[in-house]
Every structure is written in structure tokens, then in C-alpha cells.
Amino acid sequence: MTELKGLYAPTEPYRTGKLAVSELHTIYFEECGNPNGKPVVVLHGGPGGGATPAMRRFFDPSVYRIVLFDQRGCGRSTPHACLEDNTTWALVDDIEALRVHLEIDRWQVFGGSWGSTLALVYAQSHPERVTELVLRGIFTLRQSELRWFYQDGGASWMYPDAWERFIAPIPADERGDFIKAYYARLTHEDRAVQVGAARAWSAWEGGTVSLFPSSERIASFSSERFSIAFARIECHYFINSGFFNRDNHVLSNVDKIRDIPGEIAQGRYDVVTPMKTAWELAKAWPAGRLTVCKDAGHAASEPAIVDALVRATDRFR
């Protein structure tokens, strides 16, 4: 049996900065690894999740120039948890603005979960700027995917205990549309109402994201600062259908990236973004290669997912 590859050793940024991307929003970015190396931009999940030090470790730091940033409204970007002027297309423009700011001609694009959505949309918008795509836990923000995770009859059947906690804050007469019900609370004028809803929303995802649930992850997801940005921004994007003009926007535009080499790592038991979407993407994308991680869920930290992603970045080094 082949030994699983692990993460590269922890590395610290050699440069950090802030980039004003609009009159309102400023994004935090950092660079790690080899300043003269192969450029890669890392797109975190959520929307609203923020970049973490672990995301630096999927790349050989002697080879890659690793760029991470916090998307609008989350992490170290400002203003925190802000929904105004915060759309998918604004984020695509931010990626381009950051590329130009860093004087990078072309780069690899790496993203998981919502980061895979954003990576695909960015690549479809700017294919000439993308050398490769490395993706995990494919999510395309279709209504069927949202219903699976946020309405009864999908993930709720696998995690009825966690689902019971998720629906508890919502009165029975509002349970026909949990995204709408949560959005009303996450945008409520009372901060306490926002925080209560944010913690419940975020704990649901934190408790289902990995094959073996982690109490530490649930606690982290439920912390006030993280959850308020994560839940508000996620729900904002979801209630607005990703700001796409049609439900199947991402998959219907795959032809624009058909020749960009890519790797897809997908957990067989991913409850957050089930494998069906990754399968459909791989079928539609001739240059994309799917690796099914047979003993993994959704989290990037799961050993089989780590192995697939590190092998992918090593392949493209």
C-alpha cells in the first residue's frame, strides 16, 4: 500500500499586506515559500471562511510562491462581516487586482469547497491567467446542492442530531426555507440575534464537514468572530444564488477551461458537497482528473484529501 503524503512543514509569510479593492473593502494577503518560485493563489472556502496557516502547507515551499488572501468581509480583511459590495464577481475582480499588484503573469489556482466555485469562475473569466487548477470538494452553488445541505431530506438524514440543533432557532412556520429564515436573523438589527443565528448556522457545517466529527472544529466554527462573518457571508451568497444569472452557471461554462490542466480531490463520503457534482465536473472537463478519496469527507485536513492535494501540487511543480 502506498504511503499517504502529508502536508509540508509549517512556513511563515515573507510578505504580508493590505490591498484596497474598492472604496469600502480592503483585503489582506500574504506570500510564502520561494519569492522566485511558481506562483499559486489559494482560495479559501465559505464564502467567509478566511485563509489559515494550514493552507500554506499543500505546496513545496522551495518550489512555489504561495499567495493567500482573505476574501471580502472575512479573516483579516475589512470591514469585517460586511455584505455590501460583496459578490462573486467582485471577488473575481479582487483576484485579478491582486495578481496585477503582485506582478504575476499567470498562476496556479487552488481552492476547495466554495474556493472550488470561485476558482472555476475565475478561470472561466480569465483562462489566459491560469496555468492549472487544483480543486477539492466541488461546489457549484446550484439550488439542488443548497437544498441537499439546508433543507430536510438530504444531509439532515445522515446527521439528524446536528440537524435538530440547526433548525432549533427557526419557528415551525419558517422552516420551508431555512436560508431565508436564517438570512432574516443574520441581517437583524440586534447583534445578539445575529450572533445566535451565526453560531447555529456555522456549527451545522462544522459538525458535518469531516468523516469523523471534531468537537474542536465545531467550537472553532461557533466562535463569535468566525461565525458572524462565515454565516452572514455564506447566507448572503446563497440567498442571492451566487450572483449567477442561471442555476447551472459554473458547469455550463466548463468549455472555457477545457484545456487547462486540473486535479480534483473529492471525498467519497463528503456530506457538505456530495460527489455527484465533482463527477459531473470531471465528465465535462477533459483536462481535469478526478481522484476519489474513498475514506474521506469534505475537510481539507483529512489524510486522503491531503494526500491527493499534495500529489496534485507536486505534479504541477
Tab-separated table of C-alpha atoms in Angstrom:
chain	number	residue	atom	x	y	z
A	1	MET	CA	0.000	0.000	0.000
A	2	THR	CA	1.348	3.411	-0.977
A	3	GLU	CA	2.105	5.645	1.994
A	4	LEU	CA	-0.056	8.761	2.162
A	5	LYS	CA	1.673	12.060	1.599
A	6	GLY	CA	1.347	14.599	4.381
A	7	LEU	CA	1.460	18.357	4.496
A	8	TYR	CA	4.714	20.211	4.008
A	9	ALA	CA	6.322	21.717	7.114
A	10	PRO	CA	4.812	24.928	8.502
A	11	THR	CA	6.070	28.062	6.807
A	12	GLU	CA	5.760	31.738	7.654
A	13	PRO	CA	4.993	34.565	5.220
A	14	TYR	CA	7.910	36.531	3.854
A	15	ARG	CA	5.488	39.323	2.960
A	16	THR	CA	2.076	40.465	4.172
A	17	GLY	CA	-0.001	43.381	3.007
A	18	LYS	CA	-3.356	45.042	2.510
A	19	LEU	CA	-4.838	45.916	-0.874
A	20	ALA	CA	-7.741	48.351	-1.263
A	21	VAL	CA	-10.051	46.740	-3.830
A	22	SER	CA	-12.937	49.223	-3.588
A	23	GLU	CA	-13.851	52.375	-1.718
A	24	LEU	CA	-15.196	50.130	1.034
A	25	HIS	CA	-13.197	46.885	1.023
A	26	THR	CA	-9.537	46.175	1.781
A	27	ILE	CA	-8.212	42.627	1.530
A	28	TYR	CA	-5.362	41.062	3.480
A	29	PHE	CA	-2.812	38.998	1.540
A	30	GLU	CA	0.386	37.119	2.276
A	31	GLU	CA	3.176	35.428	0.336
A	32	CYS	CA	5.087	32.340	1.488
A	33	GLY	CA	7.652	29.936	0.079
A	34	ASN	CA	10.011	30.875	-2.753
A	35	PRO	CA	9.697	34.522	-3.920
A	36	ASN	CA	11.009	33.453	-7.328
A	37	GLY	CA	9.006	30.238	-7.468
A	38	LYS	CA	5.959	29.032	-9.362
A	39	PRO	CA	3.026	31.276	-8.386
A	40	VAL	CA	-0.125	29.780	-6.875
A	41	VAL	CA	-3.118	31.580	-5.390
A	42	VAL	CA	-5.114	29.819	-2.676
A	43	LEU	CA	-8.867	30.448	-2.489
A	44	HIS	CA	-10.432	29.631	0.873
A	45	GLY	CA	-13.906	28.281	1.468
A	46	GLY	CA	-17.120	29.636	2.858
A	47	PRO	CA	-17.741	32.168	1.413
A	48	GLY	CA	-16.493	33.906	4.534
A	49	GLY	CA	-14.116	31.289	5.905
A	50	GLY	CA	-10.806	33.135	5.695
A	51	ALA	CA	-7.323	31.800	4.986
A	52	THR	CA	-5.434	29.737	7.594
A	53	PRO	CA	-1.756	28.809	8.082
A	54	ALA	CA	-2.501	25.166	7.174
A	55	MET	CA	-3.413	26.258	3.638
A	56	ARG	CA	0.237	27.209	3.027
A	57	ARG	CA	1.315	23.618	3.556
A	58	PHE	CA	-0.111	21.935	0.455
A	59	PHE	CA	2.843	23.252	-1.561
A	60	ASP	CA	6.584	22.618	-1.590
A	61	PRO	CA	7.828	25.974	-0.242
A	62	SER	CA	11.145	25.611	-2.064
A	63	VAL	CA	9.296	25.487	-5.388
A	64	TYR	CA	6.109	27.537	-5.022
A	65	ARG	CA	5.438	31.221	-4.491
A	66	ILE	CA	2.322	30.755	-2.351
A	67	VAL	CA	-0.232	33.593	-2.274
A	68	LEU	CA	-3.087	33.526	0.230
A	69	PHE	CA	-5.687	36.208	0.874
A	70	ASP	CA	-8.835	36.750	2.899
A	71	GLN	CA	-11.863	37.400	0.700
A	72	ARG	CA	-14.065	40.421	1.292
A	73	GLY	CA	-15.512	40.713	4.768
A	74	CYS	CA	-13.672	37.857	6.479
A	75	GLY	CA	-10.415	36.937	8.180
A	76	ARG	CA	-8.125	39.963	8.339
A	77	SER	CA	-9.880	41.818	5.526
A	78	THR	CA	-12.020	44.830	6.349
A	79	PRO	CA	-14.756	45.765	7.061
A	80	HIS	CA	-15.454	42.537	8.934
A	81	ALA	CA	-18.634	40.570	8.067
A	82	CYS	CA	-19.662	43.253	5.570
A	83	LEU	CA	-22.207	42.208	2.939
A	84	GLU	CA	-22.250	45.443	0.967
A	85	ASP	CA	-20.452	45.279	-2.388
A	86	ASN	CA	-19.651	41.618	-1.684
A	87	THR	CA	-20.409	39.371	-4.680
A	88	THR	CA	-18.810	36.548	-6.634
A	89	TRP	CA	-17.909	38.936	-9.440
A	90	ALA	CA	-16.315	41.390	-7.027
A	91	LEU	CA	-14.138	38.538	-5.731
A	92	VAL	CA	-13.132	37.577	-9.281
A	93	ASP	CA	-12.056	41.187	-9.808
A	94	ASP	CA	-10.147	41.100	-6.497
A	95	ILE	CA	-8.159	38.051	-7.603
A	96	GLU	CA	-7.185	39.857	-10.792
A	97	ALA	CA	-6.319	43.035	-8.863
A	98	LEU	CA	-4.096	41.016	-6.539
A	99	ARG	CA	-2.384	39.269	-9.469
A	100	VAL	CA	-1.607	42.621	-11.080
A	101	HIS	CA	-0.487	44.100	-7.745
A	102	LEU	CA	1.959	41.215	-7.233
A	103	GLU	CA	3.176	41.458	-10.857
A	104	ILE	CA	2.321	37.833	-11.606
A	105	ASP	CA	1.582	36.956	-15.226
A	106	ARG	CA	-0.022	33.531	-14.740
A	107	TRP	CA	-0.608	31.350	-11.714
A	108	GLN	CA	-1.960	28.052	-10.499
A	109	VAL	CA	-5.356	28.391	-8.792
A	110	PHE	CA	-6.046	26.181	-5.758
A	111	GLY	CA	-9.392	26.066	-3.966
A	112	GLY	CA	-11.727	23.827	-2.026
A	113	SER	CA	-15.476	23.891	-1.368
A	114	TRP	CA	-16.589	27.486	-2.095
A	115	GLY	CA	-12.955	28.019	-3.099
A	116	SER	CA	-13.509	25.498	-5.902
A	117	THR	CA	-16.530	27.508	-7.091
A	118	LEU	CA	-14.538	30.726	-7.099
A	119	ALA	CA	-11.540	29.045	-8.751
A	120	LEU	CA	-13.704	27.726	-11.578
A	121	VAL	CA	-15.483	31.045	-12.109
A	122	TYR	CA	-12.184	32.958	-12.064
A	123	ALA	CA	-10.618	30.527	-14.535
A	124	GLN	CA	-13.649	30.772	-16.811
A	125	SER	CA	-13.377	34.568	-16.688
A	126	HIS	CA	-9.586	34.724	-17.135
A	127	PRO	CA	-8.394	31.421	-18.646
A	128	GLU	CA	-5.264	33.047	-20.042
A	129	ARG	CA	-4.076	33.744	-16.481
A	130	VAL	CA	-4.410	30.183	-15.152
A	131	THR	CA	-1.685	27.550	-15.516
A	132	GLU	CA	-3.532	24.774	-13.639
A	133	LEU	CA	-6.474	24.226	-11.324
A	134	VAL	CA	-6.242	22.132	-8.143
A	135	LEU	CA	-9.690	21.693	-6.594
A	136	ARG	CA	-11.289	19.922	-3.653
A	137	GLY	CA	-14.874	19.246	-2.532
A	138	ILE	CA	-16.559	20.565	-5.645
A	139	PHE	CA	-19.400	23.011	-5.091
A	140	THR	CA	-21.174	24.945	-7.856
A	141	LEU	CA	-23.902	26.649	-5.799
A	142	ARG	CA	-26.839	25.122	-7.652
A	143	GLN	CA	-30.193	25.084	-5.913
A	144	SER	CA	-30.077	21.276	-5.722
A	145	GLU	CA	-26.799	21.491	-3.786
A	146	LEU	CA	-28.193	24.095	-1.403
A	147	ARG	CA	-31.377	22.062	-0.831
A	148	TRP	CA	-29.279	18.978	-0.054
A	149	PHE	CA	-27.493	20.725	2.800
A	150	TYR	CA	-30.009	23.299	4.026
A	151	GLN	CA	-33.395	21.593	3.710
A	152	ASP	CA	-34.718	18.402	5.285
A	153	GLY	CA	-34.206	15.231	3.248
A	154	GLY	CA	-30.512	15.478	2.365
A	155	ALA	CA	-27.630	15.796	4.806
A	156	SER	CA	-30.229	16.013	7.580
A	157	TRP	CA	-30.952	12.295	7.173
A	158	MET	CA	-27.313	11.469	7.871
A	159	TYR	CA	-26.912	13.909	10.780
A	160	PRO	CA	-30.375	14.119	12.403
A	161	ASP	CA	-28.840	15.056	15.760
A	162	ALA	CA	-26.895	18.018	14.343
A	163	TRP	CA	-29.867	18.934	12.127
A	164	GLU	CA	-32.105	19.168	15.167
A	165	ARG	CA	-29.751	21.775	16.628
A	166	PHE	CA	-29.594	23.640	13.305
A	167	ILE	CA	-33.349	24.018	12.966
A	168	ALA	CA	-33.978	24.800	16.650
A	169	PRO	CA	-33.696	28.617	16.318
A	170	ILE	CA	-36.242	28.724	13.460
A	171	PRO	CA	-40.010	28.673	14.208
A	172	ALA	CA	-42.018	25.896	12.558
A	173	ASP	CA	-43.822	28.288	10.206
A	174	GLU	CA	-40.486	29.448	8.682
A	175	ARG	CA	-38.936	26.022	8.116
A	176	GLY	CA	-39.968	25.812	4.474
A	177	ASP	CA	-36.889	27.877	3.569
A	178	PHE	CA	-34.057	27.770	6.107
A	179	ILE	CA	-31.752	30.008	4.075
A	180	LYS	CA	-34.403	32.736	4.001
A	181	ALA	CA	-35.189	32.270	7.693
A	182	TYR	CA	-31.537	32.424	8.716
A	183	TYR	CA	-30.866	35.414	6.452
A	184	ALA	CA	-33.544	37.398	8.274
A	185	ARG	CA	-31.762	36.737	11.575
A	186	LEU	CA	-28.205	37.143	10.267
A	187	THR	CA	-29.124	40.614	8.979
A	188	HIS	CA	-31.218	41.547	12.027
A	189	GLU	CA	-30.535	44.925	13.637
A	190	ASP	CA	-29.928	43.226	17.001
A	191	ARG	CA	-26.349	41.948	17.192
A	192	ALA	CA	-27.340	39.254	19.716
A	193	VAL	CA	-29.853	37.821	17.226
A	194	GLN	CA	-27.170	37.807	14.535
A	195	VAL	CA	-24.649	36.031	16.756
A	196	GLY	CA	-27.111	33.373	17.913
A	197	ALA	CA	-28.071	32.551	14.340
A	198	ALA	CA	-24.464	32.662	13.165
A	199	ARG	CA	-23.322	30.173	15.769
A	200	ALA	CA	-26.113	27.716	14.930
A	201	TRP	CA	-25.535	28.054	11.163
A	202	SER	CA	-21.779	27.575	11.471
A	203	ALA	CA	-21.965	24.684	13.955
A	204	TRP	CA	-24.102	22.726	11.451
A	205	GLU	CA	-21.333	22.897	8.843
A	206	GLY	CA	-18.554	22.447	11.398
A	207	GLY	CA	-20.170	19.245	12.643
A	208	THR	CA	-20.650	17.638	9.229
A	209	VAL	CA	-17.534	18.705	7.349
A	210	SER	CA	-15.326	15.704	8.177
A	211	LEU	CA	-15.790	11.949	8.136
A	212	PHE	CA	-15.199	11.899	11.899
A	213	PRO	CA	-16.751	14.996	13.540
A	214	SER	CA	-14.401	17.097	15.665
A	215	SER	CA	-15.607	18.881	18.788
A	216	GLU	CA	-12.666	21.280	18.414
A	217	ARG	CA	-13.748	22.208	14.882
A	218	ILE	CA	-17.361	22.730	15.960
A	219	ALA	CA	-16.160	25.034	18.754
A	220	SER	CA	-13.949	26.944	16.326
A	221	PHE	CA	-16.757	27.343	13.802
A	222	SER	CA	-19.074	28.512	16.584
A	223	SER	CA	-16.789	31.245	17.916
A	224	GLU	CA	-18.356	34.691	17.623
A	225	ARG	CA	-15.821	36.388	15.326
A	226	PHE	CA	-15.517	33.482	12.890
A	227	SER	CA	-19.198	32.557	12.795
A	228	ILE	CA	-20.548	36.064	12.291
A	229	ALA	CA	-18.539	36.530	9.075
A	230	PHE	CA	-18.872	32.926	7.911
A	231	ALA	CA	-22.628	32.643	8.388
A	232	ARG	CA	-23.562	36.145	7.219
A	233	ILE	CA	-21.455	35.996	4.059
A	234	GLU	CA	-22.387	32.399	3.208
A	235	CYS	CA	-26.079	33.053	3.618
A	236	HIS	CA	-25.767	36.307	1.643
A	237	TYR	CA	-24.249	34.431	-1.295
A	238	PHE	CA	-26.719	31.569	-1.059
A	239	ILE	CA	-29.865	33.688	-0.902
A	240	ASN	CA	-28.560	35.520	-3.983
A	241	SER	CA	-27.860	32.244	-5.851
A	242	GLY	CA	-24.158	33.013	-6.040
A	243	PHE	CA	-24.936	36.141	-8.070
A	244	PHE	CA	-25.167	33.913	-11.159
A	245	ASN	CA	-27.704	34.607	-13.882
A	246	ARG	CA	-28.638	30.930	-14.148
A	247	ASP	CA	-28.635	27.962	-11.807
A	248	ASN	CA	-26.087	25.864	-13.686
A	249	HIS	CA	-23.689	28.716	-14.441
A	250	VAL	CA	-20.437	27.028	-13.427
A	251	LEU	CA	-20.902	23.674	-15.154
A	252	SER	CA	-22.410	25.265	-18.257
A	253	ASN	CA	-19.214	27.285	-18.758
A	254	VAL	CA	-16.711	24.451	-18.348
A	255	ASP	CA	-15.857	24.599	-22.052
A	256	LYS	CA	-13.971	27.849	-21.357
A	257	ILE	CA	-11.417	25.911	-19.296
A	258	ARG	CA	-11.451	22.631	-21.228
A	259	ASP	CA	-7.714	22.821	-21.984
A	260	ILE	CA	-6.496	23.976	-18.550
A	261	PRO	CA	-4.891	21.019	-16.726
A	262	GLY	CA	-6.542	20.212	-13.431
A	263	GLU	CA	-6.810	17.859	-10.481
A	264	ILE	CA	-9.951	17.255	-8.425
A	265	ALA	CA	-9.808	15.658	-4.962
A	266	GLN	CA	-13.234	14.505	-3.774
A	267	GLY	CA	-14.161	12.652	-0.604
A	268	ARG	CA	-16.423	9.685	-1.259
A	269	TYR	CA	-18.361	10.447	1.935
A	270	ASP	CA	-18.497	14.233	1.542
A	271	VAL	CA	-21.833	15.258	3.082
A	272	VAL	CA	-21.400	19.018	2.562
A	273	THR	CA	-20.696	18.871	-1.183
A	274	PRO	CA	-21.620	15.343	-2.329
A	275	MET	CA	-19.561	13.637	-5.004
A	276	LYS	CA	-22.207	13.953	-7.739
A	277	THR	CA	-21.064	17.483	-8.591
A	278	ALA	CA	-17.378	16.522	-8.783
A	279	TRP	CA	-18.343	13.602	-11.023
A	280	GLU	CA	-20.298	15.906	-13.344
A	281	LEU	CA	-17.409	18.378	-13.495
A	282	ALA	CA	-14.873	15.661	-14.335
A	283	LYS	CA	-17.120	14.327	-17.099
A	284	ALA	CA	-17.437	17.795	-18.638
A	285	TRP	CA	-13.765	18.843	-18.266
A	286	PRO	CA	-11.403	16.811	-20.489
A	287	ALA	CA	-8.231	18.138	-18.843
A	288	GLY	CA	-9.494	17.648	-15.276
A	289	ARG	CA	-8.590	14.434	-13.472
A	290	LEU	CA	-10.747	13.212	-10.584
A	291	THR	CA	-9.312	11.409	-7.568
A	292	VAL	CA	-11.985	9.856	-5.354
A	293	CYS	CA	-10.750	9.697	-1.764
A	294	LYS	CA	-12.518	6.574	-0.549
A	295	ASP	CA	-12.181	7.203	3.191
A	296	ALA	CA	-12.764	10.951	3.427
A	297	GLY	CA	-15.492	13.524	3.809
A	298	HIS	CA	-15.257	17.214	2.948
A	299	ALA	CA	-12.465	18.651	5.099
A	300	ALA	CA	-9.114	19.549	3.548
A	301	SER	CA	-7.406	18.187	6.671
A	302	GLU	CA	-8.481	14.564	6.138
A	303	PRO	CA	-5.469	12.330	5.342
A	304	ALA	CA	-6.713	11.052	1.979
A	305	ILE	CA	-7.616	14.586	0.858
A	306	VAL	CA	-4.219	15.910	1.956
A	307	ASP	CA	-2.516	13.112	0.035
A	308	ALA	CA	-4.457	13.833	-3.170
A	309	LEU	CA	-3.887	17.582	-2.998
A	310	VAL	CA	-0.169	17.367	-2.231
A	311	ARG	CA	0.296	14.871	-5.054
A	312	ALA	CA	-1.543	17.299	-7.341
A	313	THR	CA	0.636	20.291	-6.458
A	314	ASP	CA	3.747	18.109	-6.732
A	315	ARG	CA	2.614	17.001	-10.192
A	316	PHE	CA	2.376	20.614	-11.338
A	317	ARG	CA	5.531	21.850	-9.616
